[in-house]
Short mmCIF file of N, CA, C and O in Angstrom, two decimals:
data_model
loop_
_atom_site.label_atom_id
_atom_site.label_comp_id
_atom_site.label_asym_id
_atom_site.label_seq_id
_atom_site.Cartn_x
_atom_site.Cartn_y
_atom_site.Cartn_z
N UNK A 1 24.67 4.07 29.73
CA UNK A 1 23.87 3.05 28.94
C UNK A 1 22.58 3.76 28.98
O UNK A 1 21.81 3.80 29.83
N UNK A 2 22.31 4.18 27.98
CA UNK A 2 20.51 4.27 27.31
C UNK A 2 19.51 3.64 27.15
O UNK A 2 19.56 2.82 27.08
N UNK A 3 17.93 3.70 27.90
CA UNK A 3 17.71 2.15 27.36
C UNK A 3 17.03 2.83 26.55
O UNK A 3 15.73 1.38 25.81
N UNK A 4 17.21 2.99 25.28
CA UNK A 4 16.85 3.52 24.41
C UNK A 4 17.31 1.94 23.48
O UNK A 4 18.08 0.49 23.28
N UNK A 5 16.45 1.22 22.63
CA UNK A 5 16.03 0.12 22.51
C UNK A 5 15.94 0.10 20.77
O UNK A 5 15.39 0.86 19.92
N UNK A 6 16.58 -0.33 19.86
CA UNK A 6 16.70 -0.43 18.44
C UNK A 6 15.51 -0.77 17.81
O UNK A 6 14.87 -2.11 18.17
N UNK A 7 14.83 -0.92 16.79
CA UNK A 7 13.56 -1.62 16.40
C UNK A 7 13.49 -1.43 15.10
O UNK A 7 13.91 -0.51 13.94
N UNK A 8 13.09 -2.23 14.25
CA UNK A 8 13.04 -2.00 13.02
C UNK A 8 11.58 -2.91 12.43
O UNK A 8 11.16 -4.11 12.37
N UNK A 9 10.96 -1.70 11.58
CA UNK A 9 10.27 -2.29 11.48
C UNK A 9 9.56 -3.37 10.37
O UNK A 9 10.02 -3.37 10.22
N UNK A 10 8.00 -3.40 10.07
CA UNK A 10 8.26 -4.71 9.63
C UNK A 10 8.20 -4.09 8.42
O UNK A 10 6.53 -2.93 8.19
N UNK A 11 7.75 -4.87 7.54
CA UNK A 11 8.02 -4.18 6.15
C UNK A 11 6.13 -4.49 5.77
O UNK A 11 6.04 -5.59 6.08
N UNK A 12 6.45 -3.24 4.41
CA UNK A 12 5.01 -4.09 3.81
C UNK A 12 4.48 -4.78 3.35
O UNK A 12 5.67 -5.49 2.62
N UNK A 13 3.68 -6.10 3.12
CA UNK A 13 3.66 -6.69 2.52
C UNK A 13 2.66 -6.18 1.18
O UNK A 13 2.21 -6.18 1.38
N UNK A 14 2.39 -7.51 0.59
CA UNK A 14 1.17 -7.45 -1.09
C UNK A 14 1.30 -9.46 -1.08
O UNK A 14 1.69 -9.74 -1.16
N UNK A 15 -0.25 -8.69 -0.88
CA UNK A 15 -1.22 -10.43 -0.53
C UNK A 15 -0.32 -10.99 -2.71
O UNK A 15 0.09 -10.66 -3.27
N UNK A 16 -0.72 -12.74 -2.25
CA UNK A 16 -1.02 -12.91 -3.52
C UNK A 16 -1.25 -12.98 -4.42
O UNK A 16 -1.82 -12.44 -5.72
N UNK A 17 -3.21 -12.66 -4.40
CA UNK A 17 -3.97 -12.26 -4.85
C UNK A 17 -3.63 -10.45 -5.25
O UNK A 17 -3.87 -10.42 -6.09
N UNK A 18 -3.08 -9.32 -4.43
CA UNK A 18 -2.87 -8.00 -5.06
C UNK A 18 -1.77 -8.64 -6.51
O UNK A 18 -1.85 -7.45 -7.08
N UNK A 19 -0.76 -9.42 -5.73
CA UNK A 19 0.46 -9.55 -6.61
C UNK A 19 -0.13 -9.45 -7.87
O UNK A 19 0.92 -9.14 -8.41
N UNK A 20 -0.94 -10.84 -7.59
CA UNK A 20 -1.31 -11.29 -9.37
C UNK A 20 -1.74 -10.32 -9.99
O UNK A 20 -1.58 -10.39 -10.60
N UNK A 21 -3.28 -9.49 -9.72
CA UNK A 21 -4.04 -8.36 -10.19
C UNK A 21 -2.78 -7.16 -10.70
O UNK A 21 -3.14 -7.03 -11.56
N UNK A 22 -2.02 -7.52 -9.52
CA UNK A 22 -1.29 -6.19 -10.25
C UNK A 22 -0.42 -6.88 -11.55
O UNK A 22 0.33 -5.91 -12.34
N UNK A 23 0.12 -7.43 -11.70
CA UNK A 23 0.92 -8.71 -12.67
C UNK A 23 -0.24 -8.18 -13.79
O UNK A 23 -0.07 -7.80 -15.55
N UNK A 24 -1.34 -8.34 -13.91
CA UNK A 24 -2.75 -8.30 -14.82
C UNK A 24 -2.71 -6.81 -15.61
O UNK A 24 -2.29 -6.92 -16.61
N UNK A 25 -2.84 -6.25 -14.17
CA UNK A 25 -3.09 -4.81 -14.56
C UNK A 25 -1.77 -3.89 -16.00
O UNK A 25 -1.84 -3.43 -16.13
N UNK A 26 -0.46 -4.43 -14.98
CA UNK A 26 1.11 -3.50 -15.73
C UNK A 26 0.71 -4.41 -17.31
O UNK A 26 1.50 -3.99 -17.74
N UNK A 27 0.43 -5.40 -17.19
CA UNK A 27 1.02 -6.26 -18.75
C UNK A 27 -0.90 -6.19 -19.71
O UNK A 27 0.25 -5.30 -20.43
N UNK A 28 -1.44 -5.38 -19.49
CA UNK A 28 -2.98 -4.52 -19.98
C UNK A 28 -2.02 -3.09 -19.84
O UNK A 28 -2.39 -3.30 -20.95
N UNK A 29 -1.29 -2.30 -18.69
CA UNK A 29 -0.83 -1.92 -19.72
C UNK A 29 -0.08 -1.64 -20.66
O UNK A 29 1.15 -0.21 -21.70
N UNK A 30 0.95 -2.30 -20.57
CA UNK A 30 2.19 -2.79 -21.04
C UNK A 30 3.15 -1.48 -20.81
O UNK A 30 4.16 -1.50 -21.41
N UNK A 31 3.53 -1.15 -19.72
CA UNK A 31 4.67 -0.78 -19.19
C UNK A 31 5.08 -1.02 -17.90
O UNK A 31 4.80 -1.23 -17.15
N UNK A 32 5.78 -1.92 -17.88
CA UNK A 32 7.17 -3.38 -17.05
C UNK A 32 6.96 -2.41 -15.68
O UNK A 32 8.18 -2.71 -14.52
N UNK A 33 7.56 -0.85 -16.13
CA UNK A 33 7.94 -0.27 -14.88
C UNK A 33 7.09 -0.28 -14.22
O UNK A 33 7.23 1.18 -13.21
N UNK A 34 5.81 0.10 -14.53
CA UNK A 34 4.83 0.55 -13.78
C UNK A 34 5.26 -0.20 -12.26
O UNK A 34 5.35 -1.28 -12.15
N UNK A 35 4.67 0.91 -10.83
CA UNK A 35 4.26 0.65 -9.47
C UNK A 35 2.69 0.86 -9.24
O UNK A 35 2.44 2.23 -9.41
N UNK A 36 2.98 0.15 -7.95
CA UNK A 36 1.51 0.52 -7.66
C UNK A 36 1.54 1.00 -5.80
O UNK A 36 2.28 0.47 -5.83
N UNK A 37 1.57 2.23 -6.60
CA UNK A 37 1.29 3.77 -5.32
C UNK A 37 0.46 3.27 -3.95
O UNK A 37 -0.89 3.29 -3.99
N UNK A 38 0.70 3.43 -3.13
CA UNK A 38 0.35 3.39 -1.91
C UNK A 38 -0.07 4.45 -1.35
O UNK A 38 0.99 5.42 -1.14
N UNK A 39 -0.84 5.20 -0.78
CA UNK A 39 -0.83 6.80 0.09
C UNK A 39 -2.55 7.02 0.78
O UNK A 39 -3.49 5.51 0.86
N UNK A 40 -1.90 7.29 2.04
CA UNK A 40 -2.42 7.58 3.13
C UNK A 40 -3.19 9.46 2.64
O UNK A 40 -2.52 10.48 2.73
N UNK A 41 -3.98 9.59 2.57
CA UNK A 41 -4.73 10.68 2.58
C UNK A 41 -6.37 11.16 3.52
O UNK A 41 -6.45 10.44 4.32
N UNK A 42 -5.99 12.58 4.93
CA UNK A 42 -6.87 12.41 5.17
C UNK A 42 -7.91 13.09 4.59
O UNK A 42 -9.10 12.88 3.71
N UNK A 43 -9.50 12.59 5.35
CA UNK A 43 -10.86 12.30 5.02
C UNK A 43 -11.14 10.57 5.40
O UNK A 43 -10.60 10.09 6.28
N UNK A 44 -12.55 10.51 4.59
CA UNK A 44 -12.95 8.97 5.38
C UNK A 44 -13.63 9.15 6.38
O UNK A 44 -13.79 10.14 6.66
N UNK A 45 -13.90 8.36 6.44
CA UNK A 45 -15.39 8.35 8.41
C UNK A 45 -14.41 9.07 9.19
O UNK A 45 -15.20 8.11 10.18
N UNK A 46 -13.47 7.48 9.29
CA UNK A 46 -12.60 6.94 10.31
C UNK A 46 -11.67 8.13 10.33
O UNK A 46 -10.30 8.53 10.63
N UNK A 47 -11.25 9.71 10.19
CA UNK A 47 -10.46 10.53 9.50
C UNK A 47 -8.97 10.46 8.79
O UNK A 47 -8.76 11.27 8.40
N UNK A 48 -8.63 9.27 8.20
CA UNK A 48 -7.99 9.31 7.56
C UNK A 48 -8.44 8.06 6.14
O UNK A 48 -9.50 7.40 6.79
N UNK A 49 -7.80 7.77 5.42
CA UNK A 49 -8.50 7.05 3.78
C UNK A 49 -6.96 6.53 3.21
O UNK A 49 -6.29 7.20 2.97
N UNK A 50 -7.39 5.24 2.54
CA UNK A 50 -5.94 4.63 1.70
C UNK A 50 -6.66 4.92 0.27
O UNK A 50 -7.30 5.28 -0.57
N UNK A 51 -5.46 5.29 -0.67
CA UNK A 51 -5.48 5.79 -2.00
C UNK A 51 -4.56 4.96 -2.93
O UNK A 51 -3.44 4.26 -2.25
N UNK A 52 -4.92 4.57 -4.25
CA UNK A 52 -4.23 3.24 -4.93
C UNK A 52 -3.81 4.30 -6.28
O UNK A 52 -4.90 4.73 -6.76
N UNK A 53 -3.05 4.39 -7.19
CA UNK A 53 -2.65 4.36 -8.08
C UNK A 53 -1.03 4.22 -8.57
O UNK A 53 -0.89 3.85 -8.06
N UNK A 54 -1.32 4.02 -9.92
CA UNK A 54 0.33 3.44 -11.15
C UNK A 54 1.37 4.60 -10.42
O UNK A 54 0.68 5.62 -10.69
N UNK A 55 2.37 4.21 -10.41
CA UNK A 55 3.35 5.09 -10.60
C UNK A 55 4.28 4.12 -11.72
O UNK A 55 4.44 3.71 -11.32
N UNK A 56 4.35 5.95 -12.56
CA UNK A 56 5.57 5.41 -13.42
C UNK A 56 7.24 6.00 -12.90
O UNK A 56 7.39 5.94 -13.48
N UNK A 57 6.71 7.18 -11.94
CA UNK A 57 7.99 8.08 -11.71
C UNK A 57 7.62 7.22 -10.39
O UNK A 57 6.94 7.57 -9.05
N UNK A 58 9.46 7.80 -9.34
CA UNK A 58 9.65 7.66 -7.93
C UNK A 58 10.64 9.33 -7.05
O UNK A 58 11.13 9.45 -7.68
N UNK A 59 9.81 9.46 -6.25
CA UNK A 59 10.36 11.04 -5.90
C UNK A 59 12.11 9.92 -5.19
O UNK A 59 11.44 9.42 -4.02
N UNK A 60 11.83 10.82 -4.62
CA UNK A 60 13.39 11.23 -4.09
C UNK A 60 13.06 10.66 -2.51
O UNK A 60 13.40 10.71 -1.87
N UNK A 61 11.59 11.07 -2.11
CA UNK A 61 11.09 10.70 -0.39
C UNK A 61 10.51 9.61 -0.30
O UNK A 61 9.86 8.81 0.71
N UNK A 62 10.35 8.65 -2.32
CA UNK A 62 9.44 7.31 -1.74
C UNK A 62 10.32 6.05 -1.12
O UNK A 62 11.61 5.99 -1.31
N UNK A 63 10.09 5.56 -0.38
CA UNK A 63 10.12 3.63 -0.06
C UNK A 63 9.86 3.06 -1.22
O UNK A 63 8.37 2.67 -1.59
N UNK A 64 10.02 2.13 -2.18
CA UNK A 64 9.82 1.32 -2.84
C UNK A 64 10.03 -0.29 -2.26
O UNK A 64 10.83 -0.37 -1.75
N UNK A 65 8.75 -1.10 -2.61
CA UNK A 65 8.79 -1.98 -2.27
C UNK A 65 8.66 -3.12 -2.80
O UNK A 65 7.56 -3.34 -3.60
N UNK A 66 9.59 -4.07 -3.00
CA UNK A 66 9.43 -4.93 -4.51
C UNK A 66 9.39 -6.14 -4.11
O UNK A 66 9.35 -6.68 -2.83
N UNK A 67 8.87 -6.97 -4.81
CA UNK A 67 7.47 -8.28 -4.56
C UNK A 67 8.30 -9.00 -6.06
O UNK A 67 7.42 -9.17 -7.50
N UNK A 68 9.56 -9.03 -6.34
CA UNK A 68 9.61 -9.93 -7.75
C UNK A 68 9.67 -9.06 -8.56
O UNK A 68 10.47 -8.37 -8.99
N UNK A 69 8.81 -9.27 -9.63
CA UNK A 69 8.27 -8.67 -10.55
C UNK A 69 7.62 -6.93 -10.51
O UNK A 69 7.46 -6.24 -11.37
N UNK A 70 6.85 -7.02 -9.10
CA UNK A 70 5.41 -6.21 -9.31
C UNK A 70 6.77 -5.21 -7.44
O UNK A 70 7.03 -5.79 -7.42
N UNK A 71 6.67 -4.40 -7.84
CA UNK A 71 6.69 -3.02 -6.38
C UNK A 71 5.77 -2.34 -5.79
O UNK A 71 4.99 -1.64 -6.93
N UNK A 72 5.33 -1.79 -4.35
CA UNK A 72 4.73 -0.57 -3.84
C UNK A 72 5.92 0.25 -4.05
O UNK A 72 6.82 0.58 -3.71
N UNK A 73 5.12 1.80 -3.77
CA UNK A 73 5.45 2.71 -3.87
C UNK A 73 5.01 3.40 -2.60
O UNK A 73 4.03 3.60 -2.74
N UNK A 74 5.15 3.63 -1.33
CA UNK A 74 4.60 4.09 -0.94
C UNK A 74 5.37 6.12 -0.33
O UNK A 74 6.91 6.15 -0.13
N UNK A 75 5.14 7.03 0.00
CA UNK A 75 5.58 8.65 0.41
C UNK A 75 6.06 8.61 1.32
O UNK A 75 5.21 7.55 2.22
N UNK A 76 7.08 9.08 2.14
CA UNK A 76 7.38 9.64 3.37
C UNK A 76 6.08 9.88 4.50
O UNK A 76 6.13 8.87 5.36
N UNK A 77 5.29 9.86 4.70
CA UNK A 77 4.67 10.68 5.25
C UNK A 77 3.14 9.94 5.52
O UNK A 77 3.35 9.26 5.96
N UNK A 78 3.46 8.81 4.69
CA UNK A 78 2.26 7.54 4.22
C UNK A 78 2.50 6.35 5.19
O UNK A 78 2.11 5.66 5.69
N UNK A 79 4.01 5.88 4.81
CA UNK A 79 4.57 5.39 5.46
C UNK A 79 4.49 4.24 6.74
O UNK A 79 4.10 3.71 6.80
N UNK A 80 4.89 5.68 6.99
CA UNK A 80 4.37 5.89 9.13
C UNK A 80 3.17 5.40 9.45
O UNK A 80 2.62 4.46 10.72
N UNK A 81 2.11 5.70 8.25
CA UNK A 81 1.12 5.02 9.15
C UNK A 81 0.28 3.95 7.86
O UNK A 81 -0.18 2.54 9.33
N UNK A 82 1.33 3.03 7.46
CA UNK A 82 1.33 1.92 6.55
C UNK A 82 2.54 0.65 6.59
O UNK A 82 2.03 -0.13 7.40
N UNK A 83 3.19 1.48 7.93
CA UNK A 83 4.64 -0.05 8.09
C UNK A 83 4.06 -0.83 8.54
O UNK A 83 2.55 -1.03 9.51
N UNK A 84 3.77 -2.08 8.46
CA UNK A 84 3.32 -3.76 8.76
C UNK A 84 2.22 -4.11 8.11
O UNK A 84 1.49 -5.18 8.83
N UNK A 85 1.41 -3.19 7.95
CA UNK A 85 0.03 -3.50 6.73
C UNK A 85 0.13 -4.32 5.77
O UNK A 85 1.74 -4.17 4.78
N UNK A 86 -0.34 -5.36 4.90
CA UNK A 86 -0.59 -6.13 4.01
C UNK A 86 -1.55 -5.52 3.08
O UNK A 86 -2.34 -5.06 3.43
N UNK A 87 -1.03 -4.96 1.74
CA UNK A 87 -1.73 -5.08 0.83
C UNK A 87 -2.25 -5.83 -0.03
O UNK A 87 -1.07 -7.32 -0.37
N UNK A 88 -4.13 -6.28 -0.51
CA UNK A 88 -4.92 -7.37 -0.79
C UNK A 88 -5.35 -7.22 -2.01
O UNK A 88 -6.12 -5.44 -1.69
N UNK A 89 -5.40 -8.24 -2.17
CA UNK A 89 -7.12 -7.49 -3.01
C UNK A 89 -8.07 -8.27 -3.48
O UNK A 89 -8.29 -10.07 -3.02
N UNK A 90 -8.99 -7.96 -3.47
CA UNK A 90 -10.40 -8.49 -3.48
C UNK A 90 -11.50 -9.15 -4.07
O UNK A 90 -11.64 -7.76 -5.27
N UNK A 91 -12.64 -9.46 -5.04
CA UNK A 91 -13.70 -9.24 -5.63
C UNK A 91 -14.68 -10.27 -5.04
O UNK A 91 -14.36 -11.13 -4.59
N UNK A 92 -15.88 -9.48 -4.83
CA UNK A 92 -16.73 -9.77 -4.28
C UNK A 92 -18.26 -8.61 -4.81
O UNK A 92 -18.07 -8.35 -6.33
N UNK A 93 -19.42 -8.96 -3.90
CA UNK A 93 -20.45 -8.44 -4.66
C UNK A 93 -20.30 -6.93 -5.28
O UNK A 93 -20.97 -6.52 -5.64
N UNK A 94 -19.25 -6.07 -4.08
CA UNK A 94 -19.59 -4.71 -3.74
C UNK A 94 -18.66 -4.79 -5.26
O UNK A 94 -18.00 -3.37 -5.16
N UNK A 95 -17.63 -4.97 -5.63
CA UNK A 95 -17.07 -5.09 -7.25
C UNK A 95 -15.48 -5.77 -6.29
O UNK A 95 -15.07 -6.33 -5.75
N UNK A 96 -14.08 -5.16 -6.92
CA UNK A 96 -13.47 -5.53 -6.67
C UNK A 96 -11.72 -3.97 -6.54
O UNK A 96 -12.30 -3.39 -6.57
N UNK A 97 -11.44 -4.61 -5.32
CA UNK A 97 -10.62 -3.51 -4.98
C UNK A 97 -9.14 -3.76 -4.21
O UNK A 97 -9.15 -5.17 -4.17
N UNK A 98 -8.36 -3.10 -4.32
CA UNK A 98 -7.39 -3.00 -3.34
C UNK A 98 -7.34 -2.67 -1.84
O UNK A 98 -8.05 -2.19 -1.60
N UNK A 99 -7.82 -3.96 -0.61
CA UNK A 99 -7.19 -2.76 0.17
C UNK A 99 -5.85 -3.31 0.77
O UNK A 99 -5.55 -3.69 1.28
N UNK A 100 -6.21 -2.27 2.72
CA UNK A 100 -4.99 -2.38 3.25
C UNK A 100 -5.61 -3.43 4.35
O UNK A 100 -6.63 -2.55 5.04
N UNK A 101 -4.35 -4.56 4.99
CA UNK A 101 -4.78 -4.48 6.56
C UNK A 101 -3.84 -4.03 7.23
O UNK A 101 -2.58 -4.71 6.77
N UNK A 102 -4.03 -3.16 7.77
CA UNK A 102 -3.57 -2.17 8.84
C UNK A 102 -3.42 -2.28 10.21
O UNK A 102 -4.10 -2.43 10.67
N UNK A 103 -2.41 -2.89 10.91
CA UNK A 103 -2.42 -3.39 12.39
C UNK A 103 -2.48 -1.99 13.26
O UNK A 103 -2.86 -1.71 13.91
N UNK A 104 -1.91 -0.91 12.17
CA UNK A 104 -1.58 0.03 13.38
C UNK A 104 -3.45 0.83 12.81
O UNK A 104 -3.38 1.50 14.34
N UNK A 105 -4.63 0.06 12.68
CA UNK A 105 -5.30 1.53 12.16
C UNK A 105 -6.29 0.74 13.85
O UNK A 105 -5.86 -0.66 13.90
N UNK A 106 -6.53 1.34 14.81
CA UNK A 106 -7.46 1.10 15.95
C UNK A 106 -9.02 1.41 15.47
O UNK A 106 -9.67 1.08 16.50
N UNK A 107 -9.02 2.35 14.53
CA UNK A 107 -10.48 2.09 13.96
C UNK A 107 -10.66 1.52 12.60
O UNK A 107 -10.00 2.75 12.20
N UNK A 108 -12.08 1.00 12.17
CA UNK A 108 -12.14 1.19 10.54
C UNK A 108 -13.12 1.52 10.83
O UNK A 108 -14.26 1.22 11.73
N UNK A 109 -13.64 2.13 8.89
CA UNK A 109 -15.16 2.08 9.30
C UNK A 109 -15.76 0.38 8.48
O UNK A 109 -15.06 -0.17 8.62
N UNK A 110 -17.28 0.64 8.16
CA UNK A 110 -17.57 -0.26 7.45
C UNK A 110 -17.40 -1.02 6.45
O UNK A 110 -16.69 -2.21 6.39
N UNK A 111 -16.61 -0.61 4.86
CA UNK A 111 -16.13 -0.78 4.19
C UNK A 111 -14.61 -0.69 4.14
O UNK A 111 -14.39 -1.68 3.27
N UNK A 112 -13.88 -0.10 5.66
CA UNK A 112 -12.72 -0.61 5.01
C UNK A 112 -11.44 0.26 3.87
O UNK A 112 -10.61 0.19 4.68
N UNK A 113 -12.28 1.07 4.23
CA UNK A 113 -10.85 2.22 3.45
C UNK A 113 -10.85 3.67 3.69
O UNK A 113 -9.69 3.95 3.34
N UNK A 114 -11.45 3.84 5.14
CA UNK A 114 -11.14 4.62 5.58
C UNK A 114 -10.46 3.98 7.16
O UNK A 114 -10.66 2.63 8.34
N UNK A 115 -9.62 4.76 9.11
CA UNK A 115 -9.67 4.78 9.19
C UNK A 115 -8.60 5.59 10.50
O UNK A 115 -8.95 6.75 9.43
N UNK A 116 -8.31 5.53 11.64
CA UNK A 116 -7.77 5.73 12.59
C UNK A 116 -6.82 5.16 13.31
O UNK A 116 -7.34 4.18 13.79
N UNK A 117 -6.00 6.25 13.48
CA UNK A 117 -5.35 5.52 14.53
C UNK A 117 -4.56 6.42 15.73
O UNK A 117 -5.06 7.41 15.51
#
């Protein structure tokens, strides 16, 4: 018998604030099929950075995570860096933004927009 164990990763989560803002934005666009695409790209001051966009199409390799009336879409490459993360939304003196609370990040920049694993 092998010593391998099965592992089921914690899916991504969407905070109540992010859910509410996403519902508002989708209603303003008038396209209920829109989803929030969350992705990771190289760059930023810590090595990787988060990106957000609306998706009206879903690719073959995308993962769709539904939260009632709204959903996140994550490409296969980004998902490995984002698994277990929570997408949140905040409004403050610096403006309003979606952000990622990522337990996989070993280092983040001061503004939280970039990270290293």
